[in-house]
């Protein structure tokens, strides 16, 4: 993507994804790539209307607003492209391998380092999107997060001892994202994403609005759906919903008791 990238910065805002959505819908947007960045968010949001902790300027919080081309039919390839772009930007600076928990979590040291939320405006004819917003938050600084999330989330500094330069990291991520956006649906992008998944081969708990079950994650299919095998051998494809990886200790304890 070659057009100029507009950057809109806030010290504090409610949510960069909300700012991007209002901008896209408000008539001011010229359709070019636009990035909304905040030092802190008062109402950072995640999937399933969950809160994303981002009040204390301890991470990078931004949302990319753009018009996807027609090769993008679903949003999961954009989740993957966003994850890939951030992983490259972090790894170029820290030499630390970042993993992914399907579908939208960045993982370091078995804890959540960051998350991605895609929102979109469907075209009136339902064929594709007028705009997409890819929001990403990554915990960078400090050794302790609030109590509620301390057990499940971590920061880059806590895991690597390094304080990265946030502006440099942000610039590198934005460059990877827009420079490589044309290849978001490519086999290379798929392979990169797949190579980082902690979910494959793991015992998982899959949750949707209507059911919850245990299974083994066996493959990632080319549309980024997850193939899982149930204890009775049946296979299921999961397109959305939550898939948590069972901690190894829990799996081992169960095996020992069998
Ligand atoms: C998740 O973990 O479920 C997704 C978290 C996405 C958080 C980012 S931070 C920047 C952008 N603004 C938001 O309100 N959410 C996203």
PDB file of N, CA, C and O in Angstrom, residues 112-190:
ATOM      1  N   UNK A 112      -0.347 -13.767  28.328  1.00  0.00           N
ATOM      2  CA  UNK A 112      -0.780 -12.875  27.246  1.00  0.00           C
ATOM      3  C   UNK A 112       0.036 -11.588  27.256  1.00  0.00           C
ATOM      4  O   UNK A 112       0.063 -10.867  28.241  1.00  0.00           O
ATOM      5  N   UNK A 113       0.682 -11.330  26.118  1.00  0.00           N
ATOM      6  CA  UNK A 113       1.464 -10.104  25.956  1.00  0.00           C
ATOM      7  C   UNK A 113       0.609  -9.027  25.291  1.00  0.00           C
ATOM      8  O   UNK A 113       0.807  -7.829  25.503  1.00  0.00           O
ATOM      9  N   UNK A 114      -0.314  -9.467  24.460  1.00  0.00           N
ATOM     10  CA  UNK A 114      -1.137  -8.487  23.752  1.00  0.00           C
ATOM     11  C   UNK A 114      -2.302  -9.152  23.061  1.00  0.00           C
ATOM     12  O   UNK A 114      -2.414 -10.391  23.033  1.00  0.00           O
ATOM     13  N   UNK A 115      -3.176  -8.313  22.512  1.00  0.00           N
ATOM     14  CA  UNK A 115      -4.358  -8.857  21.835  1.00  0.00           C
ATOM     15  C   UNK A 115      -4.740  -7.982  20.653  1.00  0.00           C
ATOM     16  O   UNK A 115      -4.322  -6.819  20.552  1.00  0.00           O
ATOM     17  N   UNK A 116      -5.540  -8.557  19.792  1.00  0.00           N
ATOM     18  CA  UNK A 116      -5.948  -7.888  18.551  1.00  0.00           C
ATOM     19  C   UNK A 116      -7.465  -7.944  18.445  1.00  0.00           C
ATOM     20  O   UNK A 116      -8.074  -8.983  18.717  1.00  0.00           O
ATOM     21  N   UNK A 117      -8.049  -6.835  18.038  1.00  0.00           N
ATOM     22  CA  UNK A 117      -9.505  -6.768  17.867  1.00  0.00           C
ATOM     23  C   UNK A 117      -9.796  -6.161  16.499  1.00  0.00           C
ATOM     24  O   UNK A 117      -9.377  -5.037  16.224  1.00  0.00           O
ATOM     25  N   UNK A 118     -10.488  -6.914  15.648  1.00  0.00           N
ATOM     26  CA  UNK A 118     -10.832  -6.393  14.319  1.00  0.00           C
ATOM     27  C   UNK A 118     -12.301  -5.990  14.313  1.00  0.00           C
ATOM     28  O   UNK A 118     -13.165  -6.767  14.739  1.00  0.00           O
ATOM     29  N   UNK A 119     -12.564  -4.810  13.820  1.00  0.00           N
ATOM     30  CA  UNK A 119     -13.952  -4.371  13.641  1.00  0.00           C
ATOM     31  C   UNK A 119     -14.073  -3.842  12.226  1.00  0.00           C
ATOM     32  O   UNK A 119     -13.100  -3.343  11.653  1.00  0.00           O
ATOM     33  N   UNK A 120     -15.267  -3.981  11.641  1.00  0.00           N
ATOM     34  CA  UNK A 120     -15.389  -3.563  10.248  1.00  0.00           C
ATOM     35  C   UNK A 120     -16.739  -2.995   9.929  1.00  0.00           C
ATOM     36  O   UNK A 120     -17.725  -3.257  10.619  1.00  0.00           O
ATOM     37  N   UNK A 121     -16.769  -2.195   8.878  1.00  0.00           N
ATOM     38  CA  UNK A 121     -18.026  -1.671   8.373  1.00  0.00           C
ATOM     39  C   UNK A 121     -18.356  -2.418   7.091  1.00  0.00           C
ATOM     40  O   UNK A 121     -17.633  -2.296   6.092  1.00  0.00           O
ATOM     41  N   UNK A 122     -19.396  -3.219   7.130  1.00  0.00           N
ATOM     42  CA  UNK A 122     -19.775  -3.994   5.934  1.00  0.00           C
ATOM     43  C   UNK A 122     -20.310  -3.068   4.848  1.00  0.00           C
ATOM     44  O   UNK A 122     -20.988  -2.087   5.143  1.00  0.00           O
ATOM     45  N   UNK A 123     -20.015  -3.386   3.595  1.00  0.00           N
ATOM     46  CA  UNK A 123     -20.577  -2.604   2.491  1.00  0.00           C
ATOM     47  C   UNK A 123     -22.087  -2.812   2.428  1.00  0.00           C
ATOM     48  O   UNK A 123     -22.598  -3.855   2.866  1.00  0.00           O
ATOM     49  N   UNK A 124     -22.771  -1.828   1.879  1.00  0.00           N
ATOM     50  CA  UNK A 124     -24.239  -1.895   1.850  1.00  0.00           C
ATOM     51  C   UNK A 124     -24.722  -3.157   1.129  1.00  0.00           C
ATOM     52  O   UNK A 124     -25.740  -3.745   1.512  1.00  0.00           O
ATOM     53  N   UNK A 125     -23.966  -3.614   0.093  1.00  0.00           N
ATOM     54  CA  UNK A 125     -24.394  -4.819  -0.639  1.00  0.00           C
ATOM     55  C   UNK A 125     -23.918  -6.107   0.053  1.00  0.00           C
ATOM     56  O   UNK A 125     -24.137  -7.211  -0.448  1.00  0.00           O
ATOM     57  N   UNK A 126     -23.264  -5.953   1.200  1.00  0.00           N
ATOM     58  CA  UNK A 126     -22.827  -7.123   1.964  1.00  0.00           C
ATOM     59  C   UNK A 126     -21.609  -7.826   1.363  1.00  0.00           C
ATOM     60  O   UNK A 126     -21.124  -8.816   1.906  1.00  0.00           O
ATOM     61  N   UNK A 127     -21.084  -7.307   0.249  1.00  0.00           N
ATOM     62  CA  UNK A 127     -19.932  -7.926  -0.409  1.00  0.00           C
ATOM     63  C   UNK A 127     -18.650  -7.236   0.052  1.00  0.00           C
ATOM     64  O   UNK A 127     -18.201  -6.288  -0.586  1.00  0.00           O
ATOM     65  N   UNK A 128     -18.098  -7.664   1.130  1.00  0.00           N
ATOM     66  CA  UNK A 128     -16.843  -7.073   1.607  1.00  0.00           C
ATOM     67  C   UNK A 128     -17.073  -5.881   2.518  1.00  0.00           C
ATOM     68  O   UNK A 128     -18.194  -5.639   2.983  1.00  0.00           O
ATOM     69  N   UNK A 129     -15.994  -5.152   2.773  1.00  0.00           N
ATOM     70  CA  UNK A 129     -16.027  -4.112   3.804  1.00  0.00           C
ATOM     71  C   UNK A 129     -15.745  -2.729   3.229  1.00  0.00           C
ATOM     72  O   UNK A 129     -14.887  -2.569   2.371  1.00  0.00           O
ATOM     73  N   UNK A 130     -16.466  -1.724   3.744  1.00  0.00           N
ATOM     74  CA  UNK A 130     -16.143  -0.329   3.430  1.00  0.00           C
ATOM     75  C   UNK A 130     -14.852   0.063   4.124  1.00  0.00           C
ATOM     76  O   UNK A 130     -14.044   0.816   3.609  1.00  0.00           O
ATOM     77  N   UNK A 131     -14.715  -0.426   5.354  1.00  0.00           N
ATOM     78  CA  UNK A 131     -13.488  -0.139   6.098  1.00  0.00           C
ATOM     79  C   UNK A 131     -13.243  -1.259   7.102  1.00  0.00           C
ATOM     80  O   UNK A 131     -14.174  -1.987   7.488  1.00  0.00           O
ATOM     81  N   UNK A 132     -11.988  -1.407   7.479  1.00  0.00           N
ATOM     82  CA  UNK A 132     -11.654  -2.298   8.584  1.00  0.00           C
ATOM     83  C   UNK A 132     -10.835  -1.513   9.601  1.00  0.00           C
ATOM     84  O   UNK A 132     -10.092  -0.583   9.228  1.00  0.00           O
ATOM     85  N   UNK A 133     -10.980  -1.893  10.853  1.00  0.00           N
ATOM     86  CA  UNK A 133     -10.166  -1.304  11.919  1.00  0.00           C
ATOM     87  C   UNK A 133      -9.481  -2.462  12.634  1.00  0.00           C
ATOM     88  O   UNK A 133     -10.147  -3.351  13.165  1.00  0.00           O
ATOM     89  N   UNK A 134      -8.165  -2.448  12.603  1.00  0.00           N
ATOM     90  CA  UNK A 134      -7.432  -3.455  13.355  1.00  0.00           C
ATOM     91  C   UNK A 134      -6.833  -2.784  14.576  1.00  0.00           C
ATOM     92  O   UNK A 134      -5.941  -1.940  14.460  1.00  0.00           O
ATOM     93  N   UNK A 135      -7.345  -3.140  15.738  1.00  0.00           N
ATOM     94  CA  UNK A 135      -6.846  -2.551  16.987  1.00  0.00           C
ATOM     95  C   UNK A 135      -5.918  -3.537  17.663  1.00  0.00           C
ATOM     96  O   UNK A 135      -6.225  -4.728  17.771  1.00  0.00           O
ATOM     97  N   UNK A 136      -4.773  -3.044  18.117  1.00  0.00           N
ATOM     98  CA  UNK A 136      -3.825  -3.936  18.811  1.00  0.00           C
ATOM     99  C   UNK A 136      -3.292  -3.242  20.057  1.00  0.00           C
ATOM    100  O   UNK A 136      -3.027  -2.035  20.056  1.00  0.00           O
ATOM    101  N   UNK A 137      -3.178  -4.017  21.109  1.00  0.00           N
ATOM    102  CA  UNK A 137      -2.571  -3.529  22.335  1.00  0.00           C
ATOM    103  C   UNK A 137      -1.507  -4.514  22.779  1.00  0.00           C
ATOM    104  O   UNK A 137      -1.733  -5.728  22.752  1.00  0.00           O
ATOM    105  N   UNK A 138      -0.330  -3.987  23.151  1.00  0.00           N
ATOM    106  CA  UNK A 138       0.758  -4.852  23.629  1.00  0.00           C
ATOM    107  C   UNK A 138       1.292  -4.268  24.936  1.00  0.00           C
ATOM    108  O   UNK A 138       1.606  -3.074  25.005  1.00  0.00           O
ATOM    109  N   UNK A 139       1.376  -5.117  25.963  1.00  0.00           N
ATOM    110  CA  UNK A 139       1.900  -4.668  27.259  1.00  0.00           C
ATOM    111  C   UNK A 139       3.426  -4.598  27.179  1.00  0.00           C
ATOM    112  O   UNK A 139       4.074  -5.625  26.948  1.00  0.00           O
ATOM    113  N   UNK A 140       3.972  -3.401  27.376  1.00  0.00           N
ATOM    114  CA  UNK A 140       5.425  -3.253  27.205  1.00  0.00           C
ATOM    115  C   UNK A 140       6.184  -3.108  28.520  1.00  0.00           C
ATOM    116  O   UNK A 140       7.211  -3.747  28.718  1.00  0.00           O
ATOM    117  N   UNK A 141       5.702  -2.225  29.395  1.00  0.00           N
ATOM    118  CA  UNK A 141       6.548  -1.774  30.502  1.00  0.00           C
ATOM    119  C   UNK A 141       6.029  -2.201  31.872  1.00  0.00           C
ATOM    120  O   UNK A 141       4.837  -2.406  32.047  1.00  0.00           O
ATOM    121  N   UNK A 142       6.975  -2.268  32.803  1.00  0.00           N
ATOM    122  CA  UNK A 142       6.623  -2.580  34.186  1.00  0.00           C
ATOM    123  C   UNK A 142       6.732  -4.071  34.430  1.00  0.00           C
ATOM    124  O   UNK A 142       6.743  -4.883  33.495  1.00  0.00           O
ATOM    125  N   UNK A 143       6.818  -4.377  35.719  1.00  0.00           N
ATOM    126  CA  UNK A 143       6.943  -5.793  36.069  1.00  0.00           C
ATOM    127  C   UNK A 143       5.677  -6.331  36.693  1.00  0.00           C
ATOM    128  O   UNK A 143       5.570  -7.505  36.975  1.00  0.00           O
ATOM    129  N   UNK A 144       4.731  -5.424  36.932  1.00  0.00           N
ATOM    130  CA  UNK A 144       3.495  -5.942  37.520  1.00  0.00           C
ATOM    131  C   UNK A 144       2.293  -5.290  36.874  1.00  0.00           C
ATOM    132  O   UNK A 144       2.245  -4.080  36.693  1.00  0.00           O
ATOM    133  N   UNK A 145       1.344  -6.111  36.533  1.00  0.00           N
ATOM    134  CA  UNK A 145       0.075  -5.647  35.979  1.00  0.00           C
ATOM    135  C   UNK A 145      -0.943  -5.691  37.117  1.00  0.00           C
ATOM    136  O   UNK A 145      -0.678  -6.276  38.175  1.00  0.00           O
ATOM    137  N   UNK A 146      -2.121  -5.089  36.919  1.00  0.00           N
ATOM    138  CA  UNK A 146      -3.122  -5.133  37.988  1.00  0.00           C
ATOM    139  C   UNK A 146      -3.452  -6.561  38.409  1.00  0.00           C
ATOM    140  O   UNK A 146      -3.341  -7.490  37.597  1.00  0.00           O
ATOM    141  N   UNK A 147      -3.889  -6.685  39.656  1.00  0.00           N
ATOM    142  CA  UNK A 147      -4.190  -7.977  40.245  1.00  0.00           C
ATOM    143  C   UNK A 147      -5.045  -8.893  39.380  1.00  0.00           C
ATOM    144  O   UNK A 147      -4.746 -10.071  39.224  1.00  0.00           O
ATOM    145  N   UNK A 148      -6.122  -8.288  38.817  1.00  0.00           N
ATOM    146  CA  UNK A 148      -7.119  -9.099  38.081  1.00  0.00           C
ATOM    147  C   UNK A 148      -6.499  -9.864  36.920  1.00  0.00           C
ATOM    148  O   UNK A 148      -7.014 -10.904  36.517  1.00  0.00           O
ATOM    149  N   UNK A 149      -5.412  -9.305  36.335  1.00  0.00           N
ATOM    150  CA  UNK A 149      -4.881  -9.953  35.127  1.00  0.00           C
ATOM    151  C   UNK A 149      -3.456 -10.497  35.316  1.00  0.00           C
ATOM    152  O   UNK A 149      -2.886 -11.075  34.401  1.00  0.00           O
ATOM    153  N   UNK A 150      -2.912 -10.317  36.510  1.00  0.00           N
ATOM    154  CA  UNK A 150      -1.504 -10.679  36.737  1.00  0.00           C
ATOM    155  C   UNK A 150      -1.197 -12.143  36.434  1.00  0.00           C
ATOM    156  O   UNK A 150      -0.128 -12.481  35.950  1.00  0.00           O
ATOM    157  N   UNK A 151      -2.155 -13.013  36.718  1.00  0.00           N
ATOM    158  CA  UNK A 151      -1.898 -14.441  36.508  1.00  0.00           C
ATOM    159  C   UNK A 151      -1.882 -14.823  35.035  1.00  0.00           C
ATOM    160  O   UNK A 151      -1.309 -15.836  34.653  1.00  0.00           O
ATOM    161  N   UNK A 152      -2.571 -14.039  34.219  1.00  0.00           N
ATOM    162  CA  UNK A 152      -2.727 -14.445  32.811  1.00  0.00           C
ATOM    163  C   UNK A 152      -1.982 -13.545  31.830  1.00  0.00           C
ATOM    164  O   UNK A 152      -1.776 -13.921  30.677  1.00  0.00           O
ATOM    165  N   UNK A 153      -1.591 -12.344  32.276  1.00  0.00           N
ATOM    166  CA  UNK A 153      -0.971 -11.399  31.339  1.00  0.00           C
ATOM    167  C   UNK A 153       0.433 -11.035  31.799  1.00  0.00           C
ATOM    168  O   UNK A 153       0.783 -11.176  32.974  1.00  0.00           O
ATOM    169  N   UNK A 154       1.241 -10.561  30.856  1.00  0.00           N
ATOM    170  CA  UNK A 154       2.602 -10.173  31.193  1.00  0.00           C
ATOM    171  C   UNK A 154       3.009  -8.966  30.350  1.00  0.00           C
ATOM    172  O   UNK A 154       2.235  -8.498  29.509  1.00  0.00           O
ATOM    173  N   UNK A 155       4.223  -8.451  30.595  1.00  0.00           N
ATOM    174  CA  UNK A 155       4.743  -7.342  29.781  1.00  0.00           C
ATOM    175  C   UNK A 155       6.068  -7.778  29.146  1.00  0.00           C
ATOM    176  O   UNK A 155       6.736  -8.699  29.639  1.00  0.00           O
ATOM    177  N   UNK A 156       6.430  -7.064  28.096  1.00  0.00           N
ATOM    178  CA  UNK A 156       7.684  -7.379  27.414  1.00  0.00           C
ATOM    179  C   UNK A 156       8.874  -7.163  28.356  1.00  0.00           C
ATOM    180  O   UNK A 156       9.817  -7.962  28.392  1.00  0.00           O
ATOM    181  N   UNK A 157       8.788  -6.107  29.154  1.00  0.00           N
ATOM    182  CA  UNK A 157       9.889  -5.820  30.095  1.00  0.00           C
ATOM    183  C   UNK A 157      10.002  -6.929  31.143  1.00  0.00           C
ATOM    184  O   UNK A 157      11.116  -7.367  31.467  1.00  0.00           O
ATOM    185  N   UNK A 158       8.865  -7.401  31.643  1.00  0.00           N
ATOM    186  CA  UNK A 158       8.907  -8.448  32.676  1.00  0.00           C
ATOM    187  C   UNK A 158       9.540  -9.719  32.127  1.00  0.00           C
ATOM    188  O   UNK A 158      10.244 -10.438  32.841  1.00  0.00           O
ATOM    189  N   UNK A 159       9.332 -10.002  30.860  1.00  0.00           N
ATOM    190  CA  UNK A 159       9.826 -11.262  30.296  1.00  0.00           C
ATOM    191  C   UNK A 159      11.250 -11.161  29.765  1.00  0.00           C
ATOM    192  O   UNK A 159      11.976 -12.152  29.752  1.00  0.00           O
ATOM    193  N   UNK A 160      11.640  -9.959  29.270  1.00  0.00           N
ATOM    194  CA  UNK A 160      12.946  -9.861  28.596  1.00  0.00           C
ATOM    195  C   UNK A 160      13.915  -8.952  29.346  1.00  0.00           C
ATOM    196  O   UNK A 160      15.100  -8.915  29.019  1.00  0.00           O
ATOM    197  N   UNK A 161      13.403  -8.178  30.319  1.00  0.00           N
ATOM    198  CA  UNK A 161      14.254  -7.206  31.004  1.00  0.00           C
ATOM    199  C   UNK A 161      14.531  -5.986  30.144  1.00  0.00           C
ATOM    200  O   UNK A 161      15.265  -5.086  30.557  1.00  0.00           O
ATOM    201  N   UNK A 162      13.941  -5.918  28.969  1.00  0.00           N
ATOM    202  CA  UNK A 162      14.228  -4.815  28.048  1.00  0.00           C
ATOM    203  C   UNK A 162      13.095  -3.810  28.006  1.00  0.00           C
ATOM    204  O   UNK A 162      11.928  -4.195  27.955  1.00  0.00           O
ATOM    205  N   UNK A 163      13.472  -2.531  27.984  1.00  0.00           N
ATOM    206  CA  UNK A 163      12.493  -1.462  27.762  1.00  0.00           C
ATOM    207  C   UNK A 163      12.658  -1.031  26.316  1.00  0.00           C
ATOM    208  O   UNK A 163      13.619  -0.311  26.003  1.00  0.00           O
ATOM    209  N   UNK A 164      11.800  -1.457  25.457  1.00  0.00           N
ATOM    210  CA  UNK A 164      11.945  -1.073  24.039  1.00  0.00           C
ATOM    211  C   UNK A 164      11.541   0.391  23.860  1.00  0.00           C
ATOM    212  O   UNK A 164      10.801   0.939  24.673  1.00  0.00           O
ATOM    213  N   UNK A 165      12.025   0.983  22.789  1.00  0.00           N
ATOM    214  CA  UNK A 165      11.605   2.341  22.439  1.00  0.00           C
ATOM    215  C   UNK A 165      10.222   2.242  21.793  1.00  0.00           C
ATOM    216  O   UNK A 165      10.078   1.687  20.700  1.00  0.00           O
ATOM    217  N   UNK A 166       9.216   2.788  22.475  1.00  0.00           N
ATOM    218  CA  UNK A 166       7.829   2.582  22.030  1.00  0.00           C
ATOM    219  C   UNK A 166       7.576   3.215  20.657  1.00  0.00           C
ATOM    220  O   UNK A 166       6.888   2.627  19.821  1.00  0.00           O
ATOM    221  N   UNK A 167       8.132   4.409  20.435  1.00  0.00           N
ATOM    222  CA  UNK A 167       7.874   5.083  19.153  1.00  0.00           C
ATOM    223  C   UNK A 167       8.509   4.307  17.998  1.00  0.00           C
ATOM    224  O   UNK A 167       7.926   4.176  16.927  1.00  0.00           O
ATOM    225  N   UNK A 168       9.716   3.796  18.252  1.00  0.00           N
ATOM    226  CA  UNK A 168      10.397   3.010  17.195  1.00  0.00           C
ATOM    227  C   UNK A 168       9.630   1.730  16.885  1.00  0.00           C
ATOM    228  O   UNK A 168       9.463   1.345  15.732  1.00  0.00           O
ATOM    229  N   UNK A 169       9.179   1.075  17.948  1.00  0.00           N
ATOM    230  CA  UNK A 169       8.415  -0.169  17.777  1.00  0.00           C
ATOM    231  C   UNK A 169       7.120   0.114  17.010  1.00  0.00           C
ATOM    232  O   UNK A 169       6.751  -0.616  16.081  1.00  0.00           O
ATOM    233  N   UNK A 170       6.454   1.205  17.383  1.00  0.00           N
ATOM    234  CA  UNK A 170       5.196   1.569  16.729  1.00  0.00           C
ATOM    235  C   UNK A 170       5.430   1.840  15.239  1.00  0.00           C
ATOM    236  O   UNK A 170       4.680   1.358  14.380  1.00  0.00           O
ATOM    237  N   UNK A 171       6.481   2.595  14.944  1.00  0.00           N
ATOM    238  CA  UNK A 171       6.771   2.936  13.542  1.00  0.00           C
ATOM    239  C   UNK A 171       7.077   1.668  12.736  1.00  0.00           C
ATOM    240  O   UNK A 171       6.602   1.501  11.593  1.00  0.00           O
ATOM    241  N   UNK A 172       7.854   0.770  13.329  1.00  0.00           N
ATOM    242  CA  UNK A 172       8.224  -0.469  12.613  1.00  0.00           C
ATOM    243  C   UNK A 172       6.983  -1.329  12.365  1.00  0.00           C
ATOM    244  O   UNK A 172       6.806  -1.914  11.287  1.00  0.00           O
ATOM    245  N   UNK A 173       6.112  -1.397  13.358  1.00  0.00           N
ATOM    246  CA  UNK A 173       4.876  -2.183  13.200  1.00  0.00           C
ATOM    247  C   UNK A 173       4.013  -1.601  12.078  1.00  0.00           C
ATOM    248  O   UNK A 173       3.525  -2.332  11.204  1.00  0.00           O
ATOM    249  N   UNK A 174       3.822  -0.286  12.106  1.00  0.00           N
ATOM    250  CA  UNK A 174       2.962   0.349  11.084  1.00  0.00           C
ATOM    251  C   UNK A 174       3.553   0.112   9.697  1.00  0.00           C
ATOM    252  O   UNK A 174       2.831  -0.161   8.732  1.00  0.00           O
ATOM    253  N   UNK A 175       4.873   0.182   9.599  1.00  0.00           N
ATOM    254  CA  UNK A 175       5.526  -0.036   8.301  1.00  0.00           C
ATOM    255  C   UNK A 175       5.304  -1.470   7.822  1.00  0.00           C
ATOM    256  O   UNK A 175       4.902  -1.690   6.682  1.00  0.00           O
ATOM    257  N   UNK A 176       5.535  -2.445   8.704  1.00  0.00           N
ATOM    258  CA  UNK A 176       5.292  -3.844   8.310  1.00  0.00           C
ATOM    259  C   UNK A 176       3.837  -4.017   7.884  1.00  0.00           C
ATOM    260  O   UNK A 176       3.539  -4.659   6.884  1.00  0.00           O
ATOM    261  N   UNK A 177       2.933  -3.445   8.677  1.00  0.00           N
ATOM    262  CA  UNK A 177       1.505  -3.668   8.408  1.00  0.00           C
ATOM    263  C   UNK A 177       1.136  -3.151   7.021  1.00  0.00           C
ATOM    264  O   UNK A 177       0.565  -3.900   6.204  1.00  0.00           O
ATOM    265  N   UNK A 178       1.437  -1.900   6.729  1.00  0.00           N
ATOM    266  CA  UNK A 178       0.957  -1.352   5.458  1.00  0.00           C
ATOM    267  C   UNK A 178       1.808  -1.792   4.269  1.00  0.00           C
ATOM    268  O   UNK A 178       1.288  -1.996   3.183  1.00  0.00           O
ATOM    269  N   UNK A 179       3.130  -1.953   4.468  1.00  0.00           N
ATOM    270  CA  UNK A 179       3.989  -2.407   3.359  1.00  0.00           C
ATOM    271  C   UNK A 179       3.618  -3.817   2.911  1.00  0.00           C
ATOM    272  O   UNK A 179       3.749  -4.167   1.752  1.00  0.00           O
ATOM    273  N   UNK A 180       3.197  -4.658   3.887  1.00  0.00           N
ATOM    274  CA  UNK A 180       2.964  -6.067   3.571  1.00  0.00           C
ATOM    275  C   UNK A 180       1.474  -6.418   3.474  1.00  0.00           C
ATOM    276  O   UNK A 180       1.120  -7.583   3.319  1.00  0.00           O
ATOM    277  N   UNK A 181       0.616  -5.376   3.521  1.00  0.00           N
ATOM    278  CA  UNK A 181      -0.824  -5.636   3.533  1.00  0.00           C
ATOM    279  C   UNK A 181      -1.292  -6.356   2.260  1.00  0.00           C
ATOM    280  O   UNK A 181      -2.183  -7.210   2.305  1.00  0.00           O
ATOM    281  N   UNK A 182      -0.672  -6.033   1.133  1.00  0.00           N
ATOM    282  CA  UNK A 182      -1.079  -6.695  -0.122  1.00  0.00           C
ATOM    283  C   UNK A 182      -0.847  -8.207  -0.055  1.00  0.00           C
ATOM    284  O   UNK A 182      -1.474  -8.968  -0.786  1.00  0.00           O
ATOM    285  N   UNK A 183       0.083  -8.644   0.807  1.00  0.00           N
ATOM    286  CA  UNK A 183       0.374 -10.075   0.913  1.00  0.00           C
ATOM    287  C   UNK A 183      -0.341 -10.737   2.090  1.00  0.00           C
ATOM    288  O   UNK A 183      -0.025 -11.871   2.465  1.00  0.00           O
ATOM    289  N   UNK A 184      -1.337 -10.044   2.667  1.00  0.00           N
ATOM    290  CA  UNK A 184      -1.988 -10.574   3.877  1.00  0.00           C
ATOM    291  C   UNK A 184      -2.669 -11.911   3.628  1.00  0.00           C
ATOM    292  O   UNK A 184      -2.776 -12.735   4.530  1.00  0.00           O
ATOM    293  N   UNK A 185      -3.117 -12.129   2.382  1.00  0.00           N
ATOM    294  CA  UNK A 185      -3.808 -13.397   2.107  1.00  0.00           C
ATOM    295  C   UNK A 185      -2.845 -14.437   1.500  1.00  0.00           C
ATOM    296  O   UNK A 185      -3.293 -15.457   0.973  1.00  0.00           O
ATOM    297  N   UNK A 186      -1.546 -14.192   1.591  1.00  0.00           N
ATOM    298  CA  UNK A 186      -0.579 -15.085   0.924  1.00  0.00           C
ATOM    299  C   UNK A 186      -0.242 -16.317   1.766  1.00  0.00           C
ATOM    300  O   UNK A 186      -0.466 -16.347   2.988  1.00  0.00           O
ATOM    301  N   UNK A 187       0.346 -17.298   1.098  1.00  0.00           N
ATOM    302  CA  UNK A 187       0.772 -18.525   1.790  1.00  0.00           C
ATOM    303  C   UNK A 187       1.900 -18.214   2.780  1.00  0.00           C
ATOM    304  O   UNK A 187       1.982 -18.825   3.852  1.00  0.00           O
ATOM    305  N   UNK A 188       2.752 -17.245   2.438  1.00  0.00           N
ATOM    306  CA  UNK A 188       3.856 -16.896   3.354  1.00  0.00           C
ATOM    307  C   UNK A 188       3.316 -16.357   4.679  1.00  0.00           C
ATOM    308  O   UNK A 188       3.811 -16.705   5.753  1.00  0.00           O
ATOM    309  N   UNK A 189       2.296 -15.492   4.568  1.00  0.00           N
ATOM    310  CA  UNK A 189       1.700 -14.915   5.784  1.00  0.00           C
ATOM    311  C   UNK A 189       1.060 -16.027   6.615  1.00  0.00           C
ATOM    312  O   UNK A 189       1.207 -16.078   7.846  1.00  0.00           O
ATOM    313  N   UNK A 190       0.378 -16.942   5.946  1.00  0.00           N
ATOM    314  CA  UNK A 190      -0.256 -18.071   6.639  1.00  0.00           C
ATOM    315  C   UNK A 190       0.810 -18.915   7.352  1.00  0.00           C
ATOM    316  O   UNK A 190       0.662 -19.273   8.527  1.00  0.00           O
TER     317      UNK A 190
END
